[in-house]
Coordinates of C-alpha atoms and ligand atoms in Angstrom, one line a residue:
M5 CA -32.7 -16.5 34.1
E6 CA -33.0 -20.3 33.6
N7 CA -32.7 -21.8 30.1
M8 CA -34.7 -24.5 28.4
K9 CA -34.6 -26.4 25.0
A10 CA -36.8 -25.0 22.3
V11 CA -37.2 -25.0 18.5
R12 CA -37.0 -21.4 17.3
I13 CA -36.8 -19.4 14.1
H14 CA -34.5 -16.4 13.8
K15 CA -35.9 -15.4 10.3
Y16 CA -38.6 -16.5 7.9
G17 CA -37.7 -19.3 5.5
G18 CA -37.9 -23.0 4.7
P19 CA -37.9 -25.9 7.2
E20 CA -34.1 -25.3 7.7
V21 CA -34.7 -22.2 9.7
L22 CA -36.1 -24.3 12.6
I23 CA -33.3 -24.5 15.1
F24 CA -33.3 -26.7 18.2
E25 CA -31.4 -24.7 20.8
D26 CA -31.3 -23.1 24.3
A27 CA -33.9 -20.4 24.9
P28 CA -34.9 -18.5 28.1
R29 CA -37.5 -20.3 30.2
P30 CA -40.6 -18.2 30.4
E31 CA -42.1 -17.0 33.7
P32 CA -45.9 -17.2 34.3
G33 CA -47.3 -13.7 34.3
S34 CA -50.5 -12.4 35.9
A35 CA -53.4 -15.1 35.7
E36 CA -51.0 -17.4 33.8
V37 CA -49.7 -20.9 34.3
L38 CA -46.3 -22.2 33.3
I39 CA -46.8 -25.6 31.5
R40 CA -44.1 -28.2 31.3
V41 CA -44.7 -29.3 27.7
R42 CA -45.2 -33.0 27.1
A43 CA -46.6 -32.8 23.6
A44 CA -47.0 -30.0 21.0
G45 CA -49.4 -30.5 18.1
V46 CA -48.2 -29.4 14.6
N47 CA -50.6 -27.4 12.4
P48 CA -50.4 -25.9 8.9
V49 CA -50.4 -22.4 10.4
D50 CA -47.0 -23.2 12.0
W51 CA -45.2 -23.6 8.6
K52 CA -47.3 -20.8 7.1
I53 CA -45.9 -18.4 9.8
R54 CA -42.4 -19.9 9.5
A55 CA -42.4 -19.2 5.7
G56 CA -43.5 -15.6 6.3
Y57 CA -46.9 -16.0 4.6
L58 CA -48.7 -14.3 7.4
K59 CA -46.2 -11.6 8.2
D60 CA -48.4 -8.7 7.0
I61 CA -51.3 -9.7 9.3
R62 CA -49.3 -11.1 12.2
P63 CA -46.1 -9.2 12.9
Y64 CA -43.6 -11.3 15.0
T65 CA -40.2 -10.4 16.5
F66 CA -37.4 -13.0 16.4
P67 CA -36.4 -15.3 17.8
L68 CA -39.8 -16.9 17.7
I69 CA -41.0 -20.3 19.2
L70 CA -43.7 -21.8 16.9
G71 CA -46.4 -24.2 17.8
W72 CA -49.8 -23.3 19.3
D73 CA -51.1 -26.6 20.6
V74 CA -49.9 -28.0 23.9
S75 CA -50.6 -30.8 26.4
G76 CA -48.5 -30.9 29.6
V77 CA -48.3 -30.5 33.4
V78 CA -48.6 -27.2 35.4
Q79 CA -45.1 -26.4 36.7
A80 CA -45.8 -23.1 38.3
T81 CA -48.6 -20.5 38.6
G82 CA -48.4 -16.7 38.2
P83 CA -49.9 -14.0 40.5
G84 CA -53.7 -14.2 40.5
A85 CA -53.9 -17.6 38.8
S86 CA -56.4 -19.7 40.7
K87 CA -58.0 -22.3 38.4
F88 CA -55.0 -24.7 38.3
K89 CA -52.4 -26.0 40.7
I90 CA -48.9 -27.4 40.3
G91 CA -49.1 -30.9 38.9
D92 CA -52.4 -30.5 37.1
E93 CA -52.5 -32.2 33.7
V94 CA -53.8 -29.6 31.2
Y95 CA -54.0 -28.8 27.5
S96 CA -54.4 -25.6 25.6
R97 CA -54.4 -23.7 22.4
P98 CA -52.3 -20.7 23.5
D99 CA -52.3 -17.2 22.1
S100 CA -50.5 -17.3 18.8
A101 CA -49.3 -13.7 19.2
R102 CA -46.8 -15.1 21.8
N103 CA -44.1 -17.7 21.8
G104 CA -45.5 -21.2 21.1
A105 CA -45.1 -24.8 22.4
Y106 CA -42.1 -26.2 20.5
A107 CA -40.3 -26.0 23.8
E108 CA -39.9 -27.6 27.2
Y109 CA -42.0 -24.8 28.9
I110 CA -44.7 -22.3 27.8
A111 CA -46.5 -19.6 29.8
V112 CA -50.3 -19.5 29.0
K113 CA -53.2 -17.4 30.2
E114 CA -55.5 -19.5 32.5
F115 CA -58.6 -18.8 30.4
E116 CA -56.9 -20.6 27.4
V117 CA -56.2 -23.7 29.5
A118 CA -58.4 -26.7 30.4
F119 CA -57.9 -30.0 32.2
K120 CA -56.8 -32.5 29.5
P121 CA -59.0 -35.5 28.8
R122 CA -58.2 -38.2 31.4
S123 CA -58.6 -41.1 29.1
I124 CA -55.8 -40.3 26.6
D125 CA -52.1 -39.6 26.9
H126 CA -50.4 -36.2 26.4
V127 CA -49.4 -37.0 22.8
H128 CA -53.1 -37.5 21.8
A129 CA -54.3 -34.6 24.0
G130 CA -51.7 -32.3 22.3
A131 CA -53.2 -33.2 18.9
I132 CA -56.6 -31.7 19.9
P133 CA -56.8 -28.1 20.9
L134 CA -56.3 -26.0 17.7
A135 CA -57.8 -28.3 15.2
C136 CA -60.8 -29.4 17.3
L137 CA -61.6 -25.9 18.5
T138 CA -61.5 -24.8 14.9
A139 CA -64.0 -27.5 13.9
W140 CA -66.2 -26.7 16.9
Q141 CA -66.2 -22.9 16.3
A142 CA -66.9 -23.4 12.5
I143 CA -69.7 -25.9 12.5
F144 CA -71.4 -25.2 15.9
D145 CA -70.6 -21.6 16.9
T146 CA -70.7 -20.2 13.4
A147 CA -72.9 -22.4 11.2
G148 CA -75.1 -23.6 14.0
L149 CA -75.2 -27.3 12.9
R150 CA -78.0 -29.2 14.6
A151 CA -79.1 -32.8 14.9
G152 CA -80.8 -34.1 11.8
Q153 CA -79.0 -31.6 9.5
K154 CA -76.7 -32.5 6.6
I155 CA -73.1 -31.3 6.3
L156 CA -70.4 -31.6 3.7
I157 CA -66.9 -31.6 5.2
H158 CA -64.0 -31.0 2.9
A159 CA -60.6 -32.5 3.7
A160 CA -62.3 -34.8 6.2
A161 CA -59.2 -36.9 6.8
G162 CA -57.0 -33.9 7.8
G163 CA -56.4 -32.4 11.2
V164 CA -59.5 -30.2 11.4
G165 CA -61.7 -32.4 9.2
S166 CA -61.1 -35.6 11.2
F167 CA -62.5 -33.7 14.3
A168 CA -65.3 -32.1 12.3
V169 CA -66.6 -35.4 11.1
Q170 CA -66.7 -36.9 14.7
L171 CA -68.2 -33.7 16.2
A172 CA -70.9 -33.5 13.5
K173 CA -71.8 -37.2 14.2
W174 CA -71.8 -36.6 18.0
K175 CA -74.3 -33.8 17.3
G176 CA -76.5 -36.1 15.3
A177 CA -75.9 -34.7 11.8
Y178 CA -75.6 -36.7 8.5
V179 CA -72.1 -36.3 7.2
F180 CA -70.6 -36.3 3.7
G181 CA -66.8 -36.0 3.8
T182 CA -64.1 -35.7 1.0
A183 CA -60.7 -37.4 1.0
S184 CA -58.5 -39.3 -1.5
G185 CA -59.0 -43.0 -2.1
R186 CA -56.4 -44.0 0.5
N187 CA -58.4 -42.3 3.3
Q188 CA -61.9 -43.6 2.5
S189 CA -61.9 -46.3 5.2
L190 CA -60.6 -43.8 7.7
L191 CA -63.6 -41.5 7.0
R192 CA -65.9 -44.5 7.6
E193 CA -64.2 -45.3 10.9
L194 CA -64.7 -41.7 11.9
G195 CA -68.4 -42.1 11.3
A196 CA -68.9 -40.3 7.9
D197 CA -72.2 -41.5 6.4
E198 CA -71.0 -40.9 2.8
P199 CA -67.2 -40.7 2.2
I200 CA -66.4 -39.2 -1.2
D201 CA -63.2 -39.9 -3.1
Y202 CA -62.4 -36.5 -4.6
E203 CA -59.9 -38.0 -7.0
N204 CA -62.6 -40.0 -8.8
T205 CA -65.9 -38.3 -8.0
R206 CA -67.1 -34.7 -8.2
F207 CA -68.7 -34.1 -4.9
E208 CA -71.5 -32.0 -6.4
D209 CA -72.6 -35.1 -8.4
L210 CA -73.5 -36.8 -5.0
V211 CA -74.2 -34.1 -2.6
H212 CA -77.4 -31.9 -2.7
D213 CA -79.3 -29.7 -0.3
V214 CA -76.9 -29.8 2.6
D215 CA -77.4 -27.4 5.5
V216 CA -73.7 -26.7 6.0
V217 CA -70.5 -26.9 3.9
F218 CA -67.3 -26.7 5.9
D219 CA -64.6 -25.5 3.5
T220 CA -61.0 -26.2 4.5
I221 CA -59.6 -26.1 0.9
G222 CA -60.8 -22.9 -0.9
G223 CA -60.4 -22.1 -4.6
D224 CA -62.3 -24.3 -7.0
T225 CA -63.6 -26.5 -4.1
Q226 CA -65.2 -23.5 -2.5
E227 CA -66.7 -22.3 -5.8
R228 CA -68.2 -25.7 -6.6
S229 CA -69.7 -25.9 -3.0
W230 CA -72.4 -23.2 -3.5
N231 CA -74.5 -25.5 -5.6
V232 CA -74.7 -28.3 -3.0
L233 CA -76.3 -26.0 -0.3
K234 CA -80.0 -25.8 0.3
K235 CA -81.7 -22.4 0.6
G236 CA -80.8 -20.9 4.0
G237 CA -77.8 -23.1 4.2
F238 CA -74.3 -22.0 5.5
L239 CA -70.9 -22.1 3.9
V240 CA -68.1 -21.6 6.4
S241 CA -64.5 -21.4 5.3
L242 CA -61.2 -21.4 7.1
V243 CA -59.0 -20.5 4.2
A244 CA -60.7 -17.9 1.9
P245 CA -63.5 -15.4 2.4
P246 CA -66.5 -16.7 0.5
S247 CA -68.2 -14.2 -1.9
A248 CA -71.1 -12.3 -0.3
E249 CA -72.5 -11.9 -3.8
E250 CA -72.5 -15.6 -4.5
A251 CA -74.1 -16.2 -1.1
A252 CA -76.9 -13.8 -1.8
K253 CA -77.4 -15.2 -5.3
N254 CA -77.8 -18.7 -3.8
G255 CA -79.9 -17.6 -0.8
V256 CA -77.4 -18.9 1.7
R257 CA -75.2 -17.5 4.4
Q258 CA -71.4 -17.4 4.5
A259 CA -68.5 -16.7 6.9
F260 CA -64.7 -16.8 7.0
I261 CA -63.4 -17.5 10.4
F262 CA -60.3 -17.5 12.5
M263 CA -60.4 -19.8 15.5
T264 CA -59.8 -18.2 18.9
P265 CA -58.4 -19.8 22.1
N266 CA -61.1 -21.0 24.5
G267 CA -60.5 -23.0 27.6
A268 CA -64.3 -23.4 28.3
E269 CA -64.8 -25.1 24.9
L270 CA -61.7 -27.3 25.6
T271 CA -63.4 -28.4 28.8
E272 CA -66.5 -29.5 26.9
I273 CA -64.3 -31.2 24.3
A274 CA -62.4 -33.2 27.0
R275 CA -65.7 -34.4 28.3
I276 CA -66.7 -35.7 24.9
V277 CA -63.3 -37.4 24.5
D278 CA -63.7 -39.1 27.9
S279 CA -67.2 -40.3 26.9
G280 CA -65.5 -42.2 24.1
K281 CA -67.3 -40.2 21.3
L282 CA -64.3 -38.3 20.0
K283 CA -60.8 -39.5 19.3
P284 CA -57.8 -37.7 17.9
V285 CA -56.2 -39.4 14.9
V286 CA -52.4 -39.2 15.3
E287 CA -50.5 -40.2 12.2
T288 CA -47.0 -39.3 13.2
V289 CA -45.2 -38.6 16.5
L290 CA -41.7 -37.1 16.3
P291 CA -39.3 -35.9 19.0
L292 CA -39.0 -32.1 19.4
P293 CA -35.6 -31.8 17.7
D294 CA -37.3 -33.3 14.5
A295 CA -39.6 -30.3 14.1
R296 CA -38.1 -29.8 10.6
R297 CA -39.3 -33.2 9.5
A298 CA -42.8 -32.5 11.0
H299 CA -43.0 -29.3 8.9
E300 CA -41.9 -31.1 5.7
L301 CA -44.7 -33.7 6.3
S302 CA -47.4 -31.1 7.1
Q303 CA -46.5 -29.1 4.0
T304 CA -47.3 -32.1 1.7
G305 CA -51.0 -31.2 2.4
H306 CA -51.8 -34.9 2.9
T307 CA -51.5 -35.4 6.6
R308 CA -53.9 -38.1 7.9
G309 CA -55.2 -36.7 11.2
K310 CA -52.4 -35.0 13.1
I311 CA -48.6 -34.8 13.5
V312 CA -47.4 -34.3 17.1
L313 CA -44.0 -33.5 18.6
G314 CA -43.3 -35.3 21.8
V315 CA -41.2 -33.4 24.4
A316 CA -39.1 -35.6 26.6
Ligands
LIG427 N1 -58.9 -20.0 9.9 C1 -58.5 -20.8 10.9 O1 -58.7 -20.4 12.1 C2 -57.8 -22.1 10.6 C3 -57.7 -23.0 11.7 C4 -57.1 -24.2 11.4 C5 -56.7 -24.5 10.1 N2 -56.9 -23.6 9.1 C6 -56.5 -23.9 7.7 O2 -57.4 -24.9 7.3 C7 -56.7 -25.8 6.4 C8 -56.9 -27.3 6.9 O3 -56.2 -27.4 8.1 P1 -55.8 -28.9 8.6 O4 -55.1 -28.7 9.9 O5 -57.0 -29.8 8.5 O6 -54.8 -29.3 7.4 P2 -54.2 -30.7 7.1 O7 -54.3 -31.6 8.3 O8 -52.8 -30.5 6.6 O9 -55.1 -31.3 5.9 C9 -54.6 -32.4 5.2 C10 -55.8 -33.1 4.6 O10 -56.2 -32.4 3.4 C11 -56.8 -33.4 2.5 N3 -56.9 -32.8 1.2 C12 -55.9 -32.3 0.4 N4 -56.4 -31.9 -0.8 C13 -57.8 -32.2 -0.7 C14 -58.9 -32.0 -1.6 N5 -58.7 -31.4 -2.8 N6 -60.1 -32.4 -1.3 C15 -60.3 -33.0 -0.1 N7 -59.3 -33.2 0.8 C16 -58.1 -32.8 0.5 C17 -55.8 -34.5 2.6 O11 -56.5 -35.7 2.3 P3 -55.8 -36.7 1.3 O12 -54.5 -37.0 1.8 O13 -56.8 -37.9 1.3 O14 -55.8 -36.0 0.0 C18 -55.4 -34.5 4.1 O15 -56.0 -35.4 4.9 C19 -55.2 -25.4 6.3 O16 -55.0 -24.5 5.2 C20 -55.1 -24.6 7.6 O17 -54.1 -23.6 7.6 C21 -57.4 -22.4 9.3

């Protein structure tokens, strides 16, 4: 069996458990492609899994390769794989029950893969899949956001939020977004109609009667969000199940979602990127062996856009 370089963990713990080392190179299975990784996006779920926060709901065996965002080149195809050929430039949010993309190679099911946007490089494409699919599935597939509606997006400068703002504008919605003072101009560049500095303004003083609240923060932020929705509105959260009782009391709907891999939606997203209407914000690019630093930065909770690991 051939080896490759990868960043693996052998136990749960702090950033120091991320080890850059040799690992077996995967083989593409049935209806899978082997991708030569050029870039791996970093997401908060990576450090949450590394720290063991999700061990009760997602049992993993060690050693484990983290990272479920990839852009790269098809190196080989498995039996029955027919959609892609060797040399195709692709991107994917692979199945997080398996080894991830902090590595030179990853095997991925074809249905989780799409051609990457042609107009951007691998580093920018690798920033897209997990966060952008999450935004898409929350605001479109779940909350049904339509043109002319109003949406409040919390953490609008973060990985998911920065895509959500642009997607909502692409759809023709009116967008309120929260971020700290240092990110107000970024929100405007992304297209937010009313950026809100959460350090100096209570969003509920400015926002009323929105159709959708996209909650990426939870806690007090989620609690205070019920009052800004109009009757029949929708609160969709990524981080904490909203109370069904509160929803009924306010005459609104609610959902807590986990994003799922989806190559077809990534194809649509690539089309929007190539039309110039959607652009990943990449704050930091680090080489693969610096995954530890990437986790330290992500854990601050103040990433602007995305952090990406480039794989030489
Ligand atoms: N359920 C799912 O399927 C799913 C999928 C993806 C993500 N998630 C979760 O969703 C959350 C967001 O993910 P992400 O990738 O967007 O995280 P991220 O990129 O780390 O988010 C960082 C952003 O949060 C902002 N922020 C921090 N505190 C804030 C506050 N009180 N109000 C408004 N903004 C605030 C920061 O803005 P400032 O620096 O300006 O403060 C920063 O831009 C994470 O907990 C992640 O694990 C869940």
